[in-house]
């Protein structure tokens, strides 16, 4: 997504809107893949999540996404492409924090259910963000 946004820097408004639309549709595709994974795991191909990996990766991603969001907020460019990146990045920050909580609950309960619930919530959040981005691109 960031690569698309960088490609649109300094471009005409039309390109910025197109980049935002592509970002929105890519987010919808990502949400669909995430939902398919949750369904796959619920229907029997369950893999017990490794809470340690979930926490380490999410803490690192949270730090990177928080810094990215801060830099985007400080950006002088406020075109649709930057706004789309801000929506994606703010969702990523929320998702990273949710995964950290989910990993703690997986460890505490000894169950994969918190991870599956978090995956479902992530699906909804990504779809909501994608719809906001697509509306923004119009």
Tab-separated table of N, CA, C and O in Angstrom:
chain	number	residue	atom	x	y	z
A	1	UNK	N	0.817	-1.190	0.000
A	1	UNK	CA	0.000	0.000	0.000
A	1	UNK	C	0.865	1.260	0.000
A	1	UNK	O	0.544	2.216	-0.665
A	2	UNK	N	1.942	1.210	0.798
A	2	UNK	CA	2.792	2.395	0.874
A	2	UNK	C	3.447	2.681	-0.469
A	2	UNK	O	3.603	3.833	-0.854
A	3	UNK	N	3.819	1.619	-1.173
A	3	UNK	CA	4.426	1.797	-2.492
A	3	UNK	C	3.474	2.492	-3.449
A	3	UNK	O	3.871	3.385	-4.203
A	4	UNK	N	2.214	2.092	-3.421
A	4	UNK	CA	1.213	2.754	-4.258
A	4	UNK	C	1.076	4.220	-3.881
A	4	UNK	O	1.002	5.091	-4.740
A	5	UNK	N	1.042	4.486	-2.594
A	5	UNK	CA	0.901	5.874	-2.132
A	5	UNK	C	2.097	6.717	-2.550
A	5	UNK	O	1.934	7.865	-2.962
A	6	UNK	N	3.285	6.142	-2.445
A	6	UNK	CA	4.474	6.884	-2.868
A	6	UNK	C	4.455	7.156	-4.366
A	6	UNK	O	4.887	8.212	-4.830
A	7	UNK	N	3.929	6.200	-5.128
A	7	UNK	CA	3.823	6.367	-6.568
A	7	UNK	C	2.915	7.550	-6.908
A	7	UNK	O	3.106	8.227	-7.909
A	8	UNK	N	1.939	7.831	-6.072
A	8	UNK	CA	0.969	8.889	-6.349
A	8	UNK	C	1.411	10.260	-5.837
A	8	UNK	O	0.787	11.267	-6.163
A	9	UNK	N	2.490	10.320	-5.060
A	9	UNK	CA	2.949	11.610	-4.531
A	9	UNK	C	3.280	12.528	-5.703
A	9	UNK	O	4.004	12.167	-6.621
A	10	UNK	N	2.728	13.707	-5.671
A	10	UNK	CA	2.985	14.700	-6.711
A	10	UNK	C	2.182	14.472	-7.983
A	10	UNK	O	2.313	15.239	-8.932
A	11	UNK	N	1.363	13.438	-8.005
A	11	UNK	CA	0.574	13.138	-9.196
A	11	UNK	C	-0.720	13.948	-9.191
A	11	UNK	O	-1.069	14.607	-8.206
A	12	UNK	N	-1.417	13.849	-10.296
A	12	UNK	CA	-2.714	14.509	-10.399
A	12	UNK	C	-3.710	13.861	-9.449
A	12	UNK	O	-3.561	12.703	-9.051
A	13	UNK	N	-4.746	14.607	-9.112
A	13	UNK	CA	-5.774	14.124	-8.203
A	13	UNK	C	-6.400	12.832	-8.725
A	13	UNK	O	-6.715	11.933	-7.952
A	14	UNK	N	-6.541	12.705	-10.025
A	14	UNK	CA	-7.142	11.504	-10.617
A	14	UNK	C	-6.320	10.271	-10.250
A	14	UNK	O	-6.866	9.240	-9.859
A	15	UNK	N	-4.996	10.366	-10.355
A	15	UNK	CA	-4.149	9.226	-10.013
A	15	UNK	C	-4.242	8.938	-8.518
A	15	UNK	O	-4.283	7.785	-8.106
A	16	UNK	N	-4.282	9.971	-7.704
A	16	UNK	CA	-4.384	9.775	-6.252
A	16	UNK	C	-5.676	9.042	-5.902
A	16	UNK	O	-5.681	8.156	-5.047
A	17	UNK	N	-6.761	9.394	-6.573
A	17	UNK	CA	-8.032	8.714	-6.333
A	17	UNK	C	-7.980	7.263	-6.791
A	17	UNK	O	-8.490	6.379	-6.128
A	18	UNK	N	-7.332	7.026	-7.933
A	18	UNK	CA	-7.210	5.647	-8.433
A	18	UNK	C	-6.373	4.801	-7.483
A	18	UNK	O	-6.704	3.645	-7.223
A	19	UNK	N	-5.303	5.373	-6.988
A	19	UNK	CA	-4.439	4.651	-6.043
A	19	UNK	C	-5.221	4.319	-4.778
A	19	UNK	O	-5.130	3.206	-4.254
A	20	UNK	N	-6.021	5.261	-4.310
A	20	UNK	CA	-6.849	4.996	-3.129
A	20	UNK	C	-7.834	3.872	-3.416
A	20	UNK	O	-8.029	2.974	-2.577
A	21	UNK	N	-8.447	3.881	-4.594
A	21	UNK	CA	-9.415	2.832	-4.944
A	21	UNK	C	-8.725	1.463	-4.999
A	21	UNK	O	-9.248	0.483	-4.455
A	22	UNK	N	-7.566	1.392	-5.624
A	22	UNK	CA	-6.826	0.131	-5.691
A	22	UNK	C	-6.501	-0.355	-4.280
A	22	UNK	O	-6.648	-1.539	-3.971
A	23	UNK	N	-6.093	0.568	-3.411
A	23	UNK	CA	-5.792	0.208	-2.019
A	23	UNK	C	-7.024	-0.380	-1.331
A	23	UNK	O	-6.924	-1.361	-0.600
A	24	UNK	N	-8.170	0.226	-1.573
A	24	UNK	CA	-9.412	-0.264	-0.976
A	24	UNK	C	-9.749	-1.670	-1.451
A	24	UNK	O	-10.104	-2.541	-0.646
A	25	UNK	N	-9.617	-1.904	-2.754
A	25	UNK	CA	-9.922	-3.235	-3.284
A	25	UNK	C	-8.901	-4.274	-2.824
A	25	UNK	O	-9.254	-5.426	-2.571
A	26	UNK	N	-7.647	-3.880	-2.691
A	26	UNK	CA	-6.639	-4.795	-2.146
A	26	UNK	C	-6.961	-5.148	-0.698
A	26	UNK	O	-6.770	-6.290	-0.276
A	27	UNK	N	-7.470	-4.186	0.059
A	27	UNK	CA	-7.867	-4.454	1.437
A	27	UNK	C	-9.031	-5.445	1.487
A	27	UNK	O	-9.060	-6.322	2.349
A	28	UNK	N	-9.981	-5.303	0.560
A	28	UNK	CA	-11.089	-6.269	0.503
A	28	UNK	C	-10.573	-7.676	0.207
A	28	UNK	O	-11.031	-8.653	0.805
A	29	UNK	N	-9.618	-7.784	-0.711
A	29	UNK	CA	-9.040	-9.091	-1.025
A	29	UNK	C	-8.323	-9.662	0.199
A	29	UNK	O	-8.449	-10.856	0.503
A	30	UNK	N	-7.599	-8.827	0.910
A	30	UNK	CA	-6.916	-9.254	2.128
A	30	UNK	C	-7.916	-9.734	3.180
A	30	UNK	O	-7.714	-10.768	3.825
A	31	UNK	N	-9.006	-9.012	3.323
A	31	UNK	CA	-10.045	-9.405	4.284
A	31	UNK	C	-10.639	-10.761	3.910
A	31	UNK	O	-10.859	-11.611	4.772
A	32	UNK	N	-10.877	-10.967	2.625
A	32	UNK	CA	-11.440	-12.252	2.169
A	32	UNK	C	-10.488	-13.401	2.478
A	32	UNK	O	-10.917	-14.462	2.949
A	33	UNK	N	-9.192	-13.192	2.244
A	33	UNK	CA	-8.215	-14.247	2.549
A	33	UNK	C	-8.172	-14.526	4.050
A	33	UNK	O	-8.076	-15.683	4.465
A	34	UNK	N	-8.251	-13.477	4.855
A	34	UNK	CA	-8.253	-13.659	6.304
A	34	UNK	C	-9.479	-14.418	6.774
A	34	UNK	O	-9.386	-15.312	7.632
A	35	UNK	N	-10.641	-14.091	6.206
A	35	UNK	CA	-11.871	-14.792	6.571
A	35	UNK	C	-11.797	-16.261	6.160
A	35	UNK	O	-12.211	-17.146	6.918
A	36	UNK	N	-11.231	-16.528	4.989
A	36	UNK	CA	-11.083	-17.925	4.555
A	36	UNK	C	-10.184	-18.697	5.523
A	36	UNK	O	-10.452	-19.865	5.823
A	37	UNK	N	-9.154	-18.066	6.035
A	37	UNK	CA	-8.262	-18.727	6.995
A	37	UNK	C	-8.992	-19.025	8.296
A	37	UNK	O	-8.847	-20.104	8.867
A	38	UNK	N	-9.792	-18.080	8.771
A	38	UNK	CA	-10.564	-18.321	9.993
A	38	UNK	C	-11.529	-19.485	9.765
A	38	UNK	O	-11.618	-20.394	10.598
A	39	UNK	N	-12.225	-19.474	8.650
A	39	UNK	CA	-13.173	-20.553	8.345
A	39	UNK	C	-12.443	-21.890	8.240
A	39	UNK	O	-12.903	-22.903	8.781
A	40	UNK	N	-11.292	-21.905	7.584
A	40	UNK	CA	-10.511	-23.137	7.443
A	40	UNK	C	-10.134	-23.693	8.811
A	40	UNK	O	-10.259	-24.889	9.059
A	41	UNK	N	-9.742	-22.820	9.712
A	41	UNK	CA	-9.315	-23.282	11.031
A	41	UNK	C	-10.496	-23.698	11.900
A	41	UNK	O	-10.381	-24.608	12.705
A	42	UNK	N	-11.627	-23.041	11.736
A	42	UNK	CA	-12.818	-23.405	12.514
A	42	UNK	C	-13.371	-24.746	12.052
A	42	UNK	O	-13.862	-25.526	12.866
A	43	UNK	N	-13.262	-25.039	10.754
A	43	UNK	CA	-13.861	-26.263	10.212
A	43	UNK	C	-12.981	-27.489	10.335
A	43	UNK	O	-13.265	-28.509	9.717
A	44	UNK	N	-11.922	-27.414	11.101
A	44	UNK	CA	-11.195	-28.636	11.384
A	44	UNK	C	-9.706	-28.614	11.129
A	44	UNK	O	-8.988	-29.461	11.624
A	45	UNK	N	-9.228	-27.711	10.348
A	45	UNK	CA	-7.788	-27.659	10.080
A	45	UNK	C	-7.124	-26.728	11.086
A	45	UNK	O	-6.259	-25.941	10.753
A	46	UNK	N	-7.560	-26.847	12.325
A	46	UNK	CA	-7.096	-25.916	13.356
A	46	UNK	C	-5.628	-26.159	13.685
A	46	UNK	O	-5.186	-27.272	13.926
A	47	UNK	N	-4.918	-25.089	13.693
A	47	UNK	CA	-3.528	-25.091	14.119
A	47	UNK	C	-3.499	-24.247	15.386
A	47	UNK	O	-3.951	-23.109	15.383
A	48	UNK	N	-2.988	-24.824	16.465
A	48	UNK	CA	-2.956	-24.051	17.704
A	48	UNK	C	-1.962	-22.916	17.549
A	48	UNK	O	-0.806	-23.131	17.190
A	49	UNK	N	-2.392	-21.682	17.792
A	49	UNK	CA	-1.512	-20.526	17.595
A	49	UNK	C	-0.373	-20.493	18.614
A	49	UNK	O	-0.552	-20.850	19.773
A	50	UNK	N	0.795	-20.086	18.154
A	50	UNK	CA	1.956	-19.932	19.023
A	50	UNK	C	1.916	-18.524	19.602
A	50	UNK	O	2.243	-17.555	18.914
A	51	UNK	N	1.508	-18.407	20.849
A	51	UNK	CA	1.313	-17.097	21.461
A	51	UNK	C	2.614	-16.297	21.508
A	51	UNK	O	2.597	-15.072	21.404
A	52	UNK	N	3.756	-16.956	21.655
A	52	UNK	CA	5.044	-16.234	21.710
A	52	UNK	C	5.315	-15.518	20.388
A	52	UNK	O	5.679	-14.346	20.368
A	53	UNK	N	5.143	-16.248	19.294
A	53	UNK	CA	5.355	-15.657	17.971
A	53	UNK	C	4.357	-14.532	17.730
A	53	UNK	O	4.722	-13.480	17.199
A	54	UNK	N	3.105	-14.758	18.129
A	54	UNK	CA	2.084	-13.725	17.956
A	54	UNK	C	2.500	-12.441	18.662
A	54	UNK	O	2.389	-11.343	18.093
A	55	UNK	N	2.986	-12.563	19.877
A	55	UNK	CA	3.348	-11.377	20.658
A	55	UNK	C	4.572	-10.688	20.064
A	55	UNK	O	4.560	-9.469	19.846
A	56	UNK	N	5.617	-11.441	19.778
A	56	UNK	CA	6.852	-10.829	19.266
A	56	UNK	C	6.598	-10.109	17.941
A	56	UNK	O	6.960	-8.941	17.767
A	57	UNK	N	5.966	-10.801	17.005
A	57	UNK	CA	5.712	-10.204	15.694
A	57	UNK	C	4.786	-8.993	15.827
A	57	UNK	O	5.025	-7.946	15.206
A	58	UNK	N	3.753	-9.106	16.648
A	58	UNK	CA	2.807	-8.003	16.790
A	58	UNK	C	3.415	-6.791	17.489
A	58	UNK	O	3.098	-5.656	17.144
A	59	UNK	N	4.285	-7.012	18.457
A	59	UNK	CA	4.952	-5.883	19.120
A	59	UNK	C	5.839	-5.145	18.118
A	59	UNK	O	5.832	-3.908	18.055
A	60	UNK	N	6.592	-5.895	17.323
A	60	UNK	CA	7.442	-5.261	16.302
A	60	UNK	C	6.594	-4.532	15.257
A	60	UNK	O	6.905	-3.396	14.875
A	61	UNK	N	5.526	-5.173	14.807
A	61	UNK	CA	4.639	-4.548	13.823
A	61	UNK	C	3.941	-3.323	14.412
A	61	UNK	O	3.775	-2.307	13.722
A	62	UNK	N	3.566	-3.399	15.679
A	62	UNK	CA	2.929	-2.257	16.336
A	62	UNK	C	3.875	-1.065	16.374
A	62	UNK	O	3.472	0.069	16.086
A	63	UNK	N	5.131	-1.315	16.692
A	63	UNK	CA	6.114	-0.223	16.721
A	63	UNK	C	6.276	0.387	15.325
A	63	UNK	O	6.243	1.621	15.165
A	64	UNK	N	6.422	-0.458	14.319
A	64	UNK	CA	6.601	0.036	12.949
A	64	UNK	C	5.365	0.773	12.452
A	64	UNK	O	5.465	1.856	11.854
A	65	UNK	N	4.192	0.213	12.705
A	65	UNK	CA	2.961	0.850	12.244
A	65	UNK	C	2.684	2.145	12.993
A	65	UNK	O	2.180	3.104	12.409
A	66	UNK	N	3.021	2.196	14.271
A	66	UNK	CA	2.832	3.432	15.038
A	66	UNK	C	3.721	4.540	14.491
A	66	UNK	O	3.284	5.678	14.335
A	67	UNK	N	4.970	4.206	14.192
A	67	UNK	CA	5.883	5.185	13.605
A	67	UNK	C	5.385	5.628	12.234
A	67	UNK	O	5.374	6.827	11.922
A	68	UNK	N	4.932	4.681	11.424
A	68	UNK	CA	4.410	5.019	10.099
A	68	UNK	C	3.203	5.935	10.200
A	68	UNK	O	3.089	6.913	9.447
A	69	UNK	N	2.298	5.637	11.123
A	69	UNK	CA	1.115	6.474	11.297
A	69	UNK	C	1.509	7.880	11.731
A	69	UNK	O	0.970	8.865	11.225
A	70	UNK	N	2.458	7.971	12.645
A	70	UNK	CA	2.950	9.278	13.092
A	70	UNK	C	3.505	10.070	11.907
A	70	UNK	O	3.181	11.253	11.737
A	71	UNK	N	4.322	9.431	11.080
A	71	UNK	CA	4.908	10.112	9.921
A	71	UNK	C	3.832	10.516	8.915
A	71	UNK	O	3.904	11.604	8.332
A	72	UNK	N	2.845	9.656	8.709
A	72	UNK	CA	1.748	10.009	7.797
A	72	UNK	C	0.960	11.203	8.321
A	72	UNK	O	0.558	12.072	7.540
A	73	UNK	N	0.736	11.257	9.620
A	73	UNK	CA	-0.001	12.375	10.204
A	73	UNK	C	0.768	13.686	10.068
A	73	UNK	O	0.177	14.742	9.950
A	74	UNK	N	2.083	13.605	10.079
A	74	UNK	CA	2.926	14.797	9.942
A	74	UNK	C	3.122	15.202	8.479
A	74	UNK	O	3.630	16.278	8.210
A	75	UNK	N	2.726	14.350	7.559
A	75	UNK	CA	2.908	14.610	6.131
A	75	UNK	C	2.135	15.848	5.715
A	75	UNK	O	1.010	16.094	6.168
A	76	UNK	N	2.735	16.610	4.829
A	76	UNK	CA	2.064	17.800	4.303
A	76	UNK	C	1.070	17.426	3.213
A	76	UNK	O	0.145	18.163	2.951
A	77	UNK	N	1.280	16.280	2.607
A	77	UNK	CA	0.375	15.799	1.573
A	77	UNK	C	-0.842	15.169	2.247
A	77	UNK	O	-0.706	14.307	3.110
A	78	UNK	N	-2.013	15.593	1.868
A	78	UNK	CA	-3.244	15.050	2.466
A	78	UNK	C	-4.197	14.550	1.385
A	78	UNK	O	-5.407	14.548	1.560
A	79	UNK	N	-3.630	14.102	0.257
A	79	UNK	CA	-4.454	13.576	-0.823
A	79	UNK	C	-5.109	12.260	-0.433
A	79	UNK	O	-4.825	11.679	0.622
A	80	UNK	N	-5.971	11.784	-1.315
A	80	UNK	CA	-6.697	10.548	-1.046
A	80	UNK	C	-5.739	9.379	-0.814
A	80	UNK	O	-6.014	8.505	0.009
A	81	UNK	N	-4.612	9.361	-1.531
A	81	UNK	CA	-3.658	8.270	-1.380
A	81	UNK	C	-3.060	8.240	0.022
A	81	UNK	O	-2.873	7.174	0.603
A	82	UNK	N	-2.798	9.408	0.609
A	82	UNK	CA	-2.249	9.472	1.966
A	82	UNK	C	-3.342	9.123	2.981
A	82	UNK	O	-3.098	8.393	3.947
A	83	UNK	N	-4.544	9.620	2.745
A	83	UNK	CA	-5.652	9.290	3.645
A	83	UNK	C	-5.922	7.784	3.643
A	83	UNK	O	-6.187	7.197	4.686
A	84	UNK	N	-5.826	7.155	2.465
A	84	UNK	CA	-6.011	5.697	2.373
A	84	UNK	C	-4.929	4.983	3.176
A	84	UNK	O	-5.215	4.031	3.913
A	85	UNK	N	-3.698	5.445	3.068
A	85	UNK	CA	-2.602	4.845	3.844
A	85	UNK	C	-2.818	5.035	5.331
A	85	UNK	O	-2.512	4.145	6.129
A	86	UNK	N	-3.356	6.184	5.711
A	86	UNK	CA	-3.620	6.426	7.129
A	86	UNK	C	-4.702	5.490	7.655
A	86	UNK	O	-4.600	4.990	8.779
A	87	UNK	N	-5.720	5.242	6.856
A	87	UNK	CA	-6.772	4.308	7.270
A	87	UNK	C	-6.182	2.906	7.443
A	87	UNK	O	-6.410	2.251	8.467
A	88	UNK	N	-5.404	2.454	6.459
A	88	UNK	CA	-4.789	1.123	6.549
A	88	UNK	C	-3.874	1.023	7.761
A	88	UNK	O	-3.916	0.032	8.502
A	89	UNK	N	-3.059	2.041	7.957
A	89	UNK	CA	-2.078	2.002	9.043
A	89	UNK	C	-2.750	2.093	10.402
A	89	UNK	O	-2.353	1.382	11.339
A	90	UNK	N	-3.769	2.934	10.535
A	90	UNK	CA	-4.462	3.012	11.829
A	90	UNK	C	-5.165	1.696	12.134
A	90	UNK	O	-5.172	1.237	13.283
A	91	UNK	N	-5.727	1.043	11.107
A	91	UNK	CA	-6.312	-0.284	11.312
A	91	UNK	C	-5.242	-1.284	11.734
A	91	UNK	O	-5.470	-2.120	12.604
A	92	UNK	N	-4.056	-1.190	11.116
A	92	UNK	CA	-2.961	-2.095	11.477
A	92	UNK	C	-2.546	-1.920	12.937
A	92	UNK	O	-2.255	-2.904	13.626
A	93	UNK	N	-2.521	-0.685	13.414
A	93	UNK	CA	-2.173	-0.428	14.822
A	93	UNK	C	-3.193	-1.102	15.741
A	93	UNK	O	-2.834	-1.788	16.699
A	94	UNK	N	-4.471	-0.926	15.420
A	94	UNK	CA	-5.534	-1.539	16.220
A	94	UNK	C	-5.416	-3.064	16.167
A	94	UNK	O	-5.531	-3.754	17.190
A	95	UNK	N	-5.175	-3.592	14.981
A	95	UNK	CA	-5.062	-5.041	14.801
A	95	UNK	C	-3.870	-5.586	15.588
A	95	UNK	O	-3.982	-6.617	16.260
A	96	UNK	N	-2.723	-4.910	15.510
A	96	UNK	CA	-1.535	-5.364	16.247
A	96	UNK	C	-1.809	-5.414	17.743
A	96	UNK	O	-1.445	-6.399	18.410
A	97	UNK	N	-2.450	-4.387	18.270
A	97	UNK	CA	-2.781	-4.378	19.700
A	97	UNK	C	-3.753	-5.517	20.031
A	97	UNK	O	-3.603	-6.204	21.046
A	98	UNK	N	-4.721	-5.746	19.162
A	98	UNK	CA	-5.681	-6.833	19.367
A	98	UNK	C	-5.022	-8.200	19.352
A	98	UNK	O	-5.385	-9.086	20.134
A	99	UNK	N	-4.054	-8.378	18.481
A	99	UNK	CA	-3.358	-9.664	18.411
A	99	UNK	C	-2.534	-9.900	19.674
A	99	UNK	O	-2.457	-11.025	20.169
A	100	UNK	N	-1.943	-8.838	20.202
A	100	UNK	CA	-1.184	-8.972	21.452
A	100	UNK	C	-2.112	-9.429	22.575
A	100	UNK	O	-1.792	-10.354	23.328
A	101	UNK	N	-3.272	-8.802	22.673
A	101	UNK	CA	-4.259	-9.201	23.690
A	101	UNK	C	-4.715	-10.639	23.432
A	101	UNK	O	-4.800	-11.454	24.356
A	102	UNK	N	-4.995	-10.956	22.176
A	102	UNK	CA	-5.436	-12.305	21.812
A	102	UNK	C	-4.387	-13.352	22.192
A	102	UNK	O	-4.728	-14.411	22.716
A	103	UNK	N	-3.117	-13.048	21.934
A	103	UNK	CA	-2.040	-13.985	22.276
A	103	UNK	C	-1.999	-14.238	23.778
A	103	UNK	O	-1.819	-15.376	24.226
A	104	UNK	N	-2.184	-13.174	24.551
A	104	UNK	CA	-2.237	-13.342	26.006
A	104	UNK	C	-3.398	-14.230	26.425
A	104	UNK	O	-3.252	-15.088	27.307
A	105	UNK	N	-4.532	-14.051	25.765
A	105	UNK	CA	-5.703	-14.875	26.085
A	105	UNK	C	-5.516	-16.328	25.634
A	105	UNK	O	-5.974	-17.251	26.313
A	106	UNK	N	-4.838	-16.531	24.502
A	106	UNK	CA	-4.531	-17.897	24.051
A	106	UNK	C	-3.674	-18.585	25.109
A	106	UNK	O	-3.931	-19.735	25.484
A	107	UNK	N	-2.671	-17.892	25.597
A	107	UNK	CA	-1.793	-18.458	26.633
A	107	UNK	C	-2.574	-18.724	27.918
A	107	UNK	O	-2.483	-19.796	28.507
A	108	UNK	N	-3.360	-17.749	28.345
A	108	UNK	CA	-4.071	-17.829	29.622
A	108	UNK	C	-5.143	-18.925	29.608
A	108	UNK	O	-5.308	-19.663	30.574
A	109	UNK	N	-5.875	-19.030	28.484
A	109	UNK	CA	-6.977	-19.998	28.417
A	109	UNK	C	-6.550	-21.357	27.872
A	109	UNK	O	-7.272	-22.341	28.049
A	110	UNK	N	-5.418	-21.408	27.158
A	110	UNK	CA	-5.016	-22.661	26.525
A	110	UNK	C	-5.924	-23.039	25.369
A	110	UNK	O	-6.004	-24.197	24.984
A	111	UNK	N	-6.594	-22.048	24.814
A	111	UNK	CA	-7.564	-22.279	23.745
A	111	UNK	C	-7.218	-21.404	22.536
A	111	UNK	O	-6.687	-20.303	22.685
A	112	UNK	N	-7.556	-21.891	21.355
A	112	UNK	CA	-7.361	-21.110	20.128
A	112	UNK	C	-8.525	-20.161	19.863
A	112	UNK	O	-8.456	-19.329	18.956
A	113	UNK	N	-9.581	-20.248	20.649
A	113	UNK	CA	-10.774	-19.434	20.407
A	113	UNK	C	-10.477	-17.936	20.401
A	113	UNK	O	-10.967	-17.222	19.510
A	114	UNK	N	-9.681	-17.398	21.333
A	114	UNK	CA	-9.402	-15.955	21.259
A	114	UNK	C	-8.759	-15.544	19.928
A	114	UNK	O	-9.052	-14.475	19.392
A	115	UNK	N	-7.914	-16.401	19.382
A	115	UNK	CA	-7.281	-16.110	18.108
A	115	UNK	C	-8.310	-16.104	16.984
A	115	UNK	O	-8.276	-15.239	16.102
A	116	UNK	N	-9.243	-17.047	17.012
A	116	UNK	CA	-10.277	-17.114	15.984
A	116	UNK	C	-11.231	-15.925	16.076
A	116	UNK	O	-11.635	-15.366	15.055
A	117	UNK	N	-11.564	-15.535	17.289
A	117	UNK	CA	-12.420	-14.359	17.476
A	117	UNK	C	-11.706	-13.112	16.963
A	117	UNK	O	-12.295	-12.282	16.254
A	118	UNK	N	-10.430	-12.987	17.300
A	118	UNK	CA	-9.654	-11.840	16.835
A	118	UNK	C	-9.582	-11.830	15.312
A	118	UNK	O	-9.724	-10.775	14.685
A	119	UNK	N	-9.389	-12.993	14.705
A	119	UNK	CA	-9.362	-13.076	13.246
A	119	UNK	C	-10.658	-12.596	12.616
A	119	UNK	O	-10.653	-11.907	11.596
A	120	UNK	N	-11.766	-12.927	13.238
A	120	UNK	CA	-13.071	-12.484	12.737
A	120	UNK	C	-13.228	-10.971	12.885
A	120	UNK	O	-13.713	-10.298	11.973
A	121	UNK	N	-12.800	-10.437	14.018
A	121	UNK	CA	-12.865	-8.984	14.238
A	121	UNK	C	-11.954	-8.267	13.238
A	121	UNK	O	-12.331	-7.227	12.681
A	122	UNK	N	-10.776	-8.824	13.003
A	122	UNK	CA	-9.843	-8.238	12.026
A	122	UNK	C	-10.504	-8.192	10.655
A	122	UNK	O	-10.411	-7.181	9.945
A	123	UNK	N	-11.185	-9.271	10.259
A	123	UNK	CA	-11.908	-9.291	8.987
A	123	UNK	C	-12.862	-8.105	8.900
A	123	UNK	O	-12.867	-7.365	7.920
A	124	UNK	N	-13.659	-7.915	9.941
A	124	UNK	CA	-14.615	-6.808	9.943
A	124	UNK	C	-13.941	-5.447	9.876
A	124	UNK	O	-14.384	-4.555	9.136
A	125	UNK	N	-12.867	-5.284	10.606
A	125	UNK	CA	-12.148	-4.007	10.628
A	125	UNK	C	-11.532	-3.711	9.259
A	125	UNK	O	-11.603	-2.574	8.770
A	126	UNK	N	-10.964	-4.721	8.620
A	126	UNK	CA	-10.349	-4.514	7.313
A	126	UNK	C	-11.416	-4.194	6.264
A	126	UNK	O	-11.229	-3.305	5.423
A	127	UNK	N	-12.551	-4.883	6.314
A	127	UNK	CA	-13.644	-4.588	5.382
A	127	UNK	C	-14.144	-3.162	5.595
A	127	UNK	O	-14.339	-2.414	4.628
A	128	UNK	N	-14.337	-2.768	6.840
A	128	UNK	CA	-14.790	-1.409	7.147
A	128	UNK	C	-13.791	-0.386	6.609
A	128	UNK	O	-14.186	0.616	6.000
A	129	UNK	N	-12.496	-0.626	6.815
A	129	UNK	CA	-11.474	0.278	6.295
A	129	UNK	C	-11.486	0.330	4.779
A	129	UNK	O	-11.357	1.398	4.177
A	130	UNK	N	-11.645	-0.828	4.148
A	130	UNK	CA	-11.687	-0.882	2.695
A	130	UNK	C	-12.853	-0.079	2.136
A	130	UNK	O	-12.706	0.665	1.162
A	131	UNK	N	-14.005	-0.201	2.765
A	131	UNK	CA	-15.188	0.561	2.320
A	131	UNK	C	-14.931	2.054	2.482
A	131	UNK	O	-15.258	2.847	1.588
A	132	UNK	N	-14.330	2.445	3.591
A	132	UNK	CA	-13.997	3.873	3.796
A	132	UNK	C	-13.031	4.361	2.718
A	132	UNK	O	-13.182	5.469	2.193
A	133	UNK	N	-12.045	3.547	2.365
A	133	UNK	CA	-11.063	3.937	1.356
A	133	UNK	C	-11.722	4.044	-0.019
A	133	UNK	O	-11.479	5.002	-0.768
A	134	UNK	N	-12.575	3.086	-0.353
A	134	UNK	CA	-13.249	3.121	-1.657
A	134	UNK	C	-14.147	4.349	-1.751
A	134	UNK	O	-14.170	5.038	-2.785
A	135	UNK	N	-14.869	4.682	-0.688
A	135	UNK	CA	-15.696	5.900	-0.689
A	135	UNK	C	-14.814	7.145	-0.843
A	135	UNK	O	-15.188	8.089	-1.527
A	136	UNK	N	-13.675	7.130	-0.190
A	136	UNK	CA	-12.739	8.247	-0.252
A	136	UNK	C	-12.228	8.460	-1.678
A	136	UNK	O	-11.967	9.586	-2.093
A	137	UNK	N	-12.120	7.390	-2.446
A	137	UNK	CA	-11.556	7.472	-3.791
A	137	UNK	C	-12.531	8.042	-4.811
A	137	UNK	O	-12.145	8.307	-5.949
A	138	UNK	N	-13.761	8.239	-4.424
A	138	UNK	CA	-14.769	8.726	-5.394
A	138	UNK	C	-14.808	10.222	-5.464
A	138	UNK	O	-14.419	10.974	-4.722
